[in-house]
Coordinates of C-alpha atoms in Angstrom, one line a residue:
Chain A
M1 CA 3.9 -10.3 -34.3
L2 CA -0.3 -10.3 -34.2
L3 CA -0.1 -6.5 -34.8
L4 CA 2.2 -6.9 -37.4
K5 CA -0.2 -6.8 -40.7
N6 CA 1.3 -5.1 -43.3
N7 CA 4.2 -2.9 -42.8
S8 CA 2.8 0.5 -42.7
L9 CA 4.4 3.2 -40.5
E10 CA 2.4 2.4 -37.5
D11 CA 3.7 -0.9 -37.8
Q12 CA 6.7 0.0 -37.9
I13 CA 6.9 2.5 -34.7
A14 CA 5.3 -0.7 -33.1
E15 CA 7.5 -2.6 -34.0
Y16 CA 10.1 -0.3 -33.0
A17 CA 8.3 0.4 -29.5
V18 CA 8.4 -3.8 -28.5
K19 CA 12.5 -4.0 -30.0
Y20 CA 13.4 -0.9 -27.8
K21 CA 10.9 -1.0 -24.8
E22 CA 14.1 -1.2 -22.4
N23 CA 16.1 1.4 -23.7
F24 CA 13.5 4.2 -23.2
Y25 CA 12.4 2.7 -19.9
R26 CA 15.8 3.3 -18.6
L27 CA 15.9 6.4 -20.3
A28 CA 12.4 7.5 -18.3
Y29 CA 13.7 5.8 -15.3
S30 CA 17.2 8.2 -15.3
Y31 CA 14.9 10.9 -15.1
V32 CA 12.5 9.8 -12.6
K33 CA 13.7 7.4 -10.3
N34 CA 10.9 5.1 -9.7
T35 CA 9.5 1.9 -11.3
D36 CA 6.1 3.6 -11.7
D37 CA 6.2 6.7 -13.0
A38 CA 9.1 5.3 -15.5
L39 CA 6.8 2.9 -16.8
D40 CA 3.9 6.1 -17.0
I41 CA 6.3 7.9 -19.2
V42 CA 6.9 4.8 -21.4
Q43 CA 3.5 4.0 -21.9
E44 CA 1.9 7.8 -22.7
S45 CA 5.2 7.7 -25.1
V46 CA 4.2 4.8 -27.2
Y47 CA 0.4 6.3 -27.0
K48 CA 2.0 9.6 -28.4
A49 CA 3.8 8.1 -30.6
I50 CA 1.6 5.8 -32.0
S51 CA -0.8 8.5 -32.3
S52 CA 1.3 11.0 -34.2
T53 CA 2.3 8.9 -36.7
R54 CA 1.9 11.9 -39.7
T55 CA 4.3 14.1 -37.3
L56 CA 6.7 11.4 -38.4
K57 CA 7.5 12.2 -41.9
N58 CA 10.6 9.9 -42.9
P59 CA 10.8 6.5 -41.7
D60 CA 14.4 6.9 -41.5
Y61 CA 13.9 9.1 -38.2
I62 CA 12.6 6.8 -36.1
K63 CA 15.0 6.5 -33.7
T64 CA 15.6 10.1 -33.1
W65 CA 11.9 10.4 -33.1
F66 CA 10.9 8.1 -30.8
Y67 CA 14.1 9.0 -28.1
R68 CA 12.7 12.5 -28.6
I69 CA 9.2 11.7 -27.8
V70 CA 10.6 9.8 -24.6
V71 CA 12.6 12.5 -23.4
N72 CA 10.3 15.1 -23.7
T73 CA 7.5 13.2 -22.4
S74 CA 10.2 12.8 -19.0
L75 CA 11.3 15.9 -19.3
D76 CA 7.6 17.2 -19.0
F77 CA 6.7 14.5 -16.0
L78 CA 9.3 16.7 -14.1
R79 CA 8.2 19.9 -15.2
K80 CA 4.8 18.9 -13.7
Q81 CA 6.1 17.6 -10.5
R82 CA 8.3 20.2 -9.6
K83 CA 5.5 22.9 -10.0
S84 CA 5.0 21.5 -6.6
V85 CA 8.4 21.7 -5.4
A86 CA 10.4 24.8 -4.4
V87 CA 13.3 23.9 -6.4
G88 CA 12.7 25.5 -10.3
D89 CA 14.4 26.0 -13.3
E90 CA 16.5 29.0 -11.6
V91 CA 18.3 26.8 -9.8
L92 CA 19.0 24.3 -12.1
A93 CA 20.3 27.0 -14.1
S94 CA 22.8 28.5 -11.5
F95 CA 23.9 24.7 -11.9
D96 CA 28.1 26.0 -11.7
F97 CA 30.4 24.6 -13.4
G98 CA 33.0 25.9 -12.5
A99 CA 34.2 24.3 -9.0
S100 CA 34.7 20.7 -9.3
D101 CA 35.2 18.3 -6.4
D102 CA 37.3 14.7 -6.3
Y103 CA 34.6 12.0 -6.3
E104 CA 35.3 8.9 -5.4
D105 CA 33.7 5.7 -7.6
F106 CA 31.3 5.9 -4.7
D107 CA 29.5 9.3 -5.6
L108 CA 30.1 9.4 -9.3
Q109 CA 27.0 7.8 -10.0
K110 CA 25.2 10.9 -7.6
A111 CA 27.4 13.1 -9.5
L112 CA 25.8 12.0 -12.6
D113 CA 22.1 12.4 -11.1
N114 CA 23.2 15.6 -10.1
L115 CA 23.7 16.7 -13.7
P116 CA 20.9 19.2 -14.9
D117 CA 18.8 17.6 -17.1
K118 CA 20.0 18.4 -20.2
Y119 CA 23.4 17.7 -19.4
R120 CA 23.3 13.8 -18.5
T121 CA 20.7 13.4 -20.9
I122 CA 23.5 14.0 -23.6
V123 CA 25.7 11.9 -21.8
I124 CA 22.9 9.2 -21.2
L125 CA 22.0 9.2 -24.6
R126 CA 26.4 9.8 -26.3
Y127 CA 27.7 6.8 -23.7
F128 CA 24.8 4.7 -22.6
E129 CA 22.1 4.4 -25.6
D130 CA 25.3 4.9 -27.9
L131 CA 23.8 7.3 -30.0
K132 CA 25.7 10.0 -32.6
I133 CA 26.1 13.9 -31.8
E134 CA 24.4 14.7 -34.5
E135 CA 21.3 11.8 -33.7
I136 CA 21.6 13.7 -30.3
A137 CA 21.2 16.9 -32.0
E138 CA 18.4 15.9 -33.7
I139 CA 16.3 14.9 -30.6
L140 CA 17.4 17.9 -28.4
N141 CA 16.4 20.5 -31.3
E142 CA 19.9 21.9 -30.7
N143 CA 22.8 22.1 -32.5
T144 CA 25.8 19.7 -32.4
N145 CA 28.3 22.7 -31.2
T146 CA 25.9 22.7 -28.3
V147 CA 25.7 18.8 -27.7
K148 CA 29.4 19.2 -27.7
T149 CA 29.7 21.7 -25.1
R150 CA 27.2 20.5 -22.9
L151 CA 28.9 16.9 -23.1
Y152 CA 32.5 18.4 -22.7
K153 CA 30.6 20.1 -19.4
S154 CA 29.2 17.3 -18.0
L155 CA 32.0 15.2 -18.7
E156 CA 34.4 17.7 -16.6
K157 CA 32.3 17.9 -14.1
L158 CA 32.7 14.5 -13.8
R159 CA 36.1 14.3 -13.7
I160 CA 36.1 12.0 -16.8
K161 CA 39.0 12.6 -18.7
L162 CA 38.7 10.6 -22.0
S163 CA 42.3 9.5 -23.2
D164 CA 41.1 10.5 -26.9
Y165 CA 38.8 14.0 -27.0
E166 CA 37.5 12.3 -30.5
E167 CA 35.4 9.9 -29.0
V168 CA 33.2 12.1 -28.0
Chain B
M1 CA 34.8 3.7 -24.3
E2 CA 38.0 3.0 -22.4
D3 CA 37.4 4.8 -19.4
K4 CA 36.7 3.3 -16.6
K5 CA 34.4 5.9 -14.7
L6 CA 32.3 6.1 -17.9
Q7 CA 31.7 2.5 -18.2
F8 CA 30.5 1.9 -14.8
L9 CA 28.4 4.5 -15.2
K10 CA 26.9 2.8 -18.8
N11 CA 27.2 -0.7 -16.4
Q12 CA 25.2 0.9 -13.6
Y13 CA 22.4 2.3 -16.5
L14 CA 22.6 -1.0 -18.4
N15 CA 21.8 -2.8 -14.7
T16 CA 18.9 -0.6 -14.2
P17 CA 15.5 -3.6 -13.4
I18 CA 13.6 -3.8 -15.8
P19 CA 9.4 -4.5 -14.6
E20 CA 8.1 -7.3 -16.0
E21 CA 4.8 -5.6 -16.7
L22 CA 6.9 -3.2 -19.4
D23 CA 7.0 -5.9 -22.0
F24 CA 2.3 -6.3 -21.1
I25 CA 2.3 -2.3 -20.9
V26 CA 3.7 -1.2 -24.8
K27 CA 1.8 -3.9 -26.2
K28 CA -1.3 -3.1 -24.8
S29 CA -0.4 1.0 -25.3
I30 CA 0.4 0.2 -29.5
E31 CA -3.1 -1.6 -29.3
D32 CA -4.9 1.3 -27.7
G33 CA -2.3 4.0 -28.9
G34 CA -4.7 4.8 -32.2
T35 CA -8.2 4.9 -30.5
H36 CA -7.5 6.9 -27.5
K37 CA -5.7 9.7 -27.2
M38 CA -6.3 10.9 -23.5
K39 CA -3.4 10.2 -20.5
R40 CA -3.9 7.3 -18.8
N41 CA -4.2 6.1 -15.7
K42 CA -1.6 3.9 -14.6
L43 CA -2.4 0.0 -15.7
F44 CA -1.3 -1.3 -12.6
K45 CA -1.5 0.3 -9.5
R46 CA 0.8 -0.8 -7.0
V47 CA -0.1 -1.7 -3.3
S48 CA 2.2 -2.2 -0.9
V49 CA 0.5 -4.3 1.6
S50 CA 1.8 -4.3 5.3
I51 CA 0.8 -6.8 7.5
A52 CA 1.8 -5.4 10.8
S53 CA 2.5 -8.6 12.6
I54 CA 3.7 -11.0 10.3
A55 CA 3.6 -13.9 12.9
A56 CA 1.2 -15.2 10.9
A57 CA 3.4 -15.1 7.7
A58 CA 3.0 -19.1 7.9
A59 CA -0.9 -18.8 7.9
I60 CA -0.6 -16.9 4.4
L61 CA -2.1 -19.2 2.3
I62 CA -1.1 -17.9 -1.3
V63 CA -2.6 -20.9 -3.4
G64 CA -1.6 -20.7 -7.0
I65 CA -4.3 -22.8 -8.7
N66 CA -3.0 -22.4 -12.6
T67 CA -3.4 -25.7 -12.6
S68 CA -6.9 -26.4 -11.7
P69 CA -9.5 -25.0 -13.9
A70 CA -12.0 -23.9 -11.4
F71 CA -11.7 -21.9 -8.6
A72 CA -11.9 -23.8 -5.5
S73 CA -14.0 -21.9 -3.2
T74 CA -13.6 -24.3 -0.1
L75 CA -12.3 -22.5 3.1
E76 CA -9.4 -23.6 4.3
K77 CA -8.8 -23.9 7.2
I78 CA -6.4 -21.0 9.2
P79 CA -4.3 -21.4 12.3
F80 CA -5.2 -19.8 15.3
V81 CA -3.4 -16.1 15.6
G82 CA -4.4 -14.8 18.7
S83 CA -6.8 -12.2 18.8
I84 CA -5.3 -9.5 16.5
V85 CA -7.8 -8.9 13.7
K86 CA -5.6 -9.1 10.5
V87 CA -6.0 -9.1 6.9
L88 CA -3.8 -11.6 4.7
T89 CA -4.5 -12.7 1.2
F90 CA -5.9 -16.2 1.4
R91 CA -5.9 -16.7 -2.5
E92 CA -4.1 -15.5 -5.6
Y93 CA -4.4 -16.2 -8.9
T94 CA -2.2 -15.3 -11.0
L95 CA -1.8 -16.3 -14.8
E96 CA 0.7 -14.6 -17.6
E97 CA 0.4 -15.1 -21.5
E98 CA 1.5 -13.3 -24.2
R99 CA -1.6 -11.0 -24.4
F100 CA -3.2 -12.1 -21.1
K101 CA -2.4 -11.3 -17.8
A102 CA -4.5 -11.8 -14.6
D103 CA -4.0 -11.4 -11.2
I104 CA -6.3 -12.0 -8.5
K105 CA -5.8 -11.5 -4.3
V106 CA -8.4 -12.1 -2.3
P107 CA -8.3 -10.8 0.7
S108 CA -9.4 -12.9 3.9
I109 CA -9.9 -10.9 7.3
E110 CA -8.7 -13.4 10.7
G111 CA -9.2 -12.7 14.3
L112 CA -12.6 -10.8 14.6
E113 CA -14.3 -11.9 17.6
N114 CA -17.7 -11.9 15.7
K115 CA -16.8 -14.9 13.6
E116 CA -20.7 -14.6 11.9
L117 CA -19.6 -10.8 10.8
Q118 CA -16.3 -11.9 9.9
N119 CA -17.3 -14.9 7.7
S120 CA -20.1 -13.3 5.8
L121 CA -17.1 -10.6 5.3
N122 CA -14.8 -13.3 3.4
E123 CA -17.4 -15.3 1.8
K124 CA -17.9 -11.9 0.1
Y125 CA -14.7 -11.6 -0.7
I126 CA -14.0 -15.1 -2.5
A127 CA -17.9 -14.5 -4.0
E128 CA -16.2 -11.4 -5.6
N129 CA -13.2 -12.6 -7.0
K130 CA -14.9 -16.0 -8.0
K131 CA -17.5 -13.8 -10.1
L132 CA -13.6 -12.1 -11.3
Y133 CA -12.0 -14.9 -12.1
E134 CA -15.2 -16.5 -14.5
E135 CA -15.9 -13.2 -16.3
F136 CA -12.0 -13.1 -17.2
M137 CA -11.4 -17.0 -18.6
A138 CA -15.0 -16.8 -20.4
D139 CA -13.6 -13.2 -22.0
M140 CA -10.4 -14.7 -22.4
E141 CA -11.8 -18.1 -24.3
E142 CA -13.7 -15.4 -26.8
A143 CA -10.2 -13.0 -26.7
R144 CA -8.2 -16.3 -28.0
E145 CA -9.4 -16.1 -30.9
K146 CA -10.9 -12.8 -31.6
G147 CA -7.7 -11.4 -30.3
G148 CA -7.0 -8.3 -28.7
Y149 CA -5.2 -7.7 -25.0
L150 CA -6.8 -8.8 -22.0
G151 CA -5.6 -7.8 -18.7
V152 CA -7.2 -7.8 -14.7
D153 CA -5.5 -7.4 -11.3
S154 CA -7.9 -7.3 -8.2
G155 CA -6.4 -7.1 -4.6
Y156 CA -7.5 -5.0 -1.4
E157 CA -5.1 -2.5 0.4
V158 CA -5.7 -1.8 4.4
K159 CA -6.4 2.0 4.6
T160 CA -6.6 2.3 8.0
D161 CA -5.8 -0.2 11.0
T162 CA -5.9 1.0 14.8
D163 CA -7.0 -0.4 17.6
R164 CA -10.4 0.4 16.8
I165 CA -11.1 0.8 13.2
L166 CA -10.0 -1.1 10.1
S167 CA -10.3 0.1 6.6
I168 CA -10.0 -2.7 3.9
G169 CA -10.4 -1.7 0.3
R170 CA -10.6 -4.0 -2.5
Y171 CA -9.7 -2.8 -5.6
V172 CA -10.8 -4.3 -9.2
L173 CA -8.7 -2.8 -12.3
K174 CA -9.9 -4.2 -15.4
I175 CA -8.3 -3.8 -19.0
A176 CA -10.0 -4.5 -21.9
G177 CA -11.0 -2.3 -25.0
S178 CA -10.5 0.5 -22.2
S179 CA -9.8 0.4 -18.7
S180 CA -12.0 0.9 -15.0
T181 CA -10.3 0.4 -11.7
E182 CA -13.4 0.0 -9.2
I183 CA -12.4 0.2 -5.1
K184 CA -15.1 -1.0 -2.3
Y185 CA -14.4 -0.4 1.5
D186 CA -15.4 -2.2 4.2
T187 CA -15.4 -0.6 7.3
I188 CA -14.9 -2.6 10.7
D189 CA -15.5 -1.7 14.6
K190 CA -13.2 -4.5 15.7
K191 CA -13.9 -3.8 19.7
E192 CA -17.7 -4.2 18.7
G193 CA -17.5 -6.6 15.8
I194 CA -19.6 -4.3 13.6
L195 CA -19.4 -2.8 10.2
I196 CA -19.6 0.5 10.0
T197 CA -21.7 2.0 7.1
L198 CA -22.4 5.4 6.1
P199 CA -25.7 6.2 7.3
S200 CA -25.1 3.9 11.0
L201 CA -23.1 7.1 11.4
F202 CA -25.6 9.8 11.1
K203 CA -28.5 10.9 12.8
D204 CA -30.6 11.4 9.7
D205 CA -30.5 11.4 6.1
S206 CA -29.3 14.8 5.9
Y207 CA -26.1 14.3 5.3
I208 CA -26.4 13.0 1.8
E209 CA -27.5 17.0 0.9
I210 CA -24.0 18.7 3.6
I211 CA -21.7 15.7 2.8
S212 CA -22.3 16.8 -1.0
E213 CA -22.5 19.9 -1.4
N214 CA -19.1 20.0 0.4
I215 CA -17.4 17.6 -2.0
K216 CA -18.6 20.1 -5.3
D217 CA -16.9 22.6 -3.0
Q218 CA -13.9 20.5 -2.7
M219 CA -14.1 19.5 -6.2
R220 CA -14.7 23.6 -7.2
E221 CA -11.8 24.7 -5.7
R222 CA -9.2 21.3 -7.1
M223 CA -10.4 22.6 -10.7
K224 CA -9.4 26.0 -9.8
K225 CA -5.7 25.2 -8.4
E226 CA -4.7 22.7 -10.8
E227 CA -4.4 23.0 -14.7
G228 CA -6.0 19.3 -16.3
V229 CA -8.6 18.5 -13.9
S230 CA -11.8 18.4 -14.1
Y231 CA -15.3 17.1 -12.4
W232 CA -18.0 16.5 -14.1
I233 CA -20.0 19.5 -12.2
D234 CA -21.4 22.8 -13.2
Q235 CA -21.2 21.6 -16.7
E236 CA -23.1 19.9 -20.0
L237 CA -22.0 16.6 -20.3
E238 CA -22.1 14.9 -23.7
Y239 CA -22.9 11.5 -22.1
G240 CA -24.5 11.3 -18.2
E241 CA -25.6 13.6 -15.7
P242 CA -23.4 15.9 -14.4
F243 CA -22.4 14.6 -10.2
D244 CA -25.6 15.6 -7.5
K245 CA -25.2 14.3 -4.5
I246 CA -23.5 10.8 -3.3
S247 CA -25.5 7.8 -2.6
A248 CA -26.8 6.6 0.6
N249 CA -24.0 4.0 0.5
Q250 CA -21.3 5.6 -1.4
N251 CA -18.1 4.3 -0.6
F252 CA -16.2 5.4 2.4
Y253 CA -13.3 4.9 4.7
I254 CA -12.3 6.3 8.3
T255 CA -8.7 7.0 8.1
A256 CA -6.3 6.4 11.7
E257 CA -7.2 9.8 12.5
G258 CA -10.8 9.8 12.9
K259 CA -11.9 11.3 9.1
L260 CA -14.4 10.4 7.0
V261 CA -13.5 10.4 3.3
I262 CA -15.9 9.1 0.0
S263 CA -14.8 7.6 -2.5
F264 CA -15.5 7.6 -6.1
D265 CA -14.9 5.0 -8.7
R266 CA -12.9 5.8 -12.3
A267 CA -15.1 7.5 -14.4
E268 CA -18.0 7.5 -11.2
V269 CA -17.7 11.8 -10.9
A270 CA -14.7 13.2 -13.2
P271 CA -12.9 12.2 -16.7
G272 CA -11.6 8.3 -16.6
Y273 CA -7.7 10.0 -16.8
M274 CA -8.7 11.6 -13.1
G275 CA -8.4 7.9 -11.7
V276 CA -10.2 7.0 -8.2
Q277 CA -11.2 10.4 -6.7
E278 CA -10.8 10.5 -2.7
F279 CA -12.6 13.4 -0.7
E280 CA -11.4 14.2 2.7
I281 CA -14.8 15.9 4.5
P282 CA -13.9 18.3 7.8
T283 CA -15.2 16.7 10.6
E284 CA -16.5 20.3 11.5
V285 CA -18.8 20.5 8.8
I286 CA -20.4 17.1 9.5
N287 CA -19.7 17.2 13.3
D288 CA -23.5 18.5 13.8
I289 CA -25.2 15.8 12.3
L290 CA -22.8 12.4 13.6
V291 CA -24.8 10.3 16.2
S292 CA -21.4 10.3 17.9
N293 CA -17.8 11.1 17.8
E294 CA -16.9 7.9 18.2
Y295 CA -15.6 7.0 15.1
I296 CA -15.5 10.9 13.2
K297 CA -13.1 12.9 15.2

């Protein structure tokens, strides 16, 4: 590729961005649910990644580092957007895991969409992006137990029973 | 993953449609990433153009001229579509390569009784886009040798379409070293068949001062209200002059409700990341100097 003249860290990031752009786009889209905003988020994430190369200390962490940028950019975007909307963090915090309804397959997508961001993100990263619990913890800057707990709760809410909990 | 529900959700997720611009945007962002740290505007503003009655769909000529190197400028005859004034895409030119992307749409106004006005506007639209096309081709030849990404996106947007008023905006978005956006408006009185200019709305040129002051008030208000909003007023600038007043023929359009909206190009009165800026002028501010309330209410 034209841009990859040598193998500097910046080039590795660029290469990574091109290779995983669709993953980043899907992730961004899962937050904002529209094409234009998702493209903006990808664009901004790539800018941020390229211009903050120095915050990536070890190239081995490029994957989690990049995902973290995309997640944070998406959340920032939603936060700005919600400023003008009545629904704030309190409403989201009051999200109640106690009640669980029966979901038809039809409603399953809606149930996932209705999960608070920090729960839905974990489901997406774990099962759709096939990341490890340790990687997710790294991305979200949480410890692995918190990630696991949230994942169990999310699955409970979605009424998903895994035959073998080891899969989590 | 054995669970059916999870598999279903995963499939849904993986089926998220990927827009074709993604690749271009990512590559462009990589190229700019090192130098531009500011939040950028949307690279590709999507404009949905609704053509009110699409009875004339057959008359929409989308002529891909990828195959012909010259931008043919002869005007195709469009079948008579009744007296309804319409804006159609007369021509579209698209090019898509790994590093170059162009989408040029030329609008064409049809159905105006004043044919002279109609032709002069349509010729202007063709000329504008022809120039754009030629510039793009020249830049592309250069970039083929020197490297780099280039994009141009031009099109139009019908801002207002009432029985009386047609406001049509043409936007041009260029992406080269930096990106720029321009929007120009034409506002037409369909009934009288005249092009409405900004000075023609007012009794004298006091409107320049009055509108400018109102816009500055609105700018201050917006800056106070929202974080990150910045206009080039009340401050020393590193480059250029702060916003003082609008030009006599500042870009404008009239809304369906009869409100005057003043428009500024990207980076005309505010930093580039703020994009194109619009200000609706409250009618009471300009009521005393309006020639009539025919258009502005």
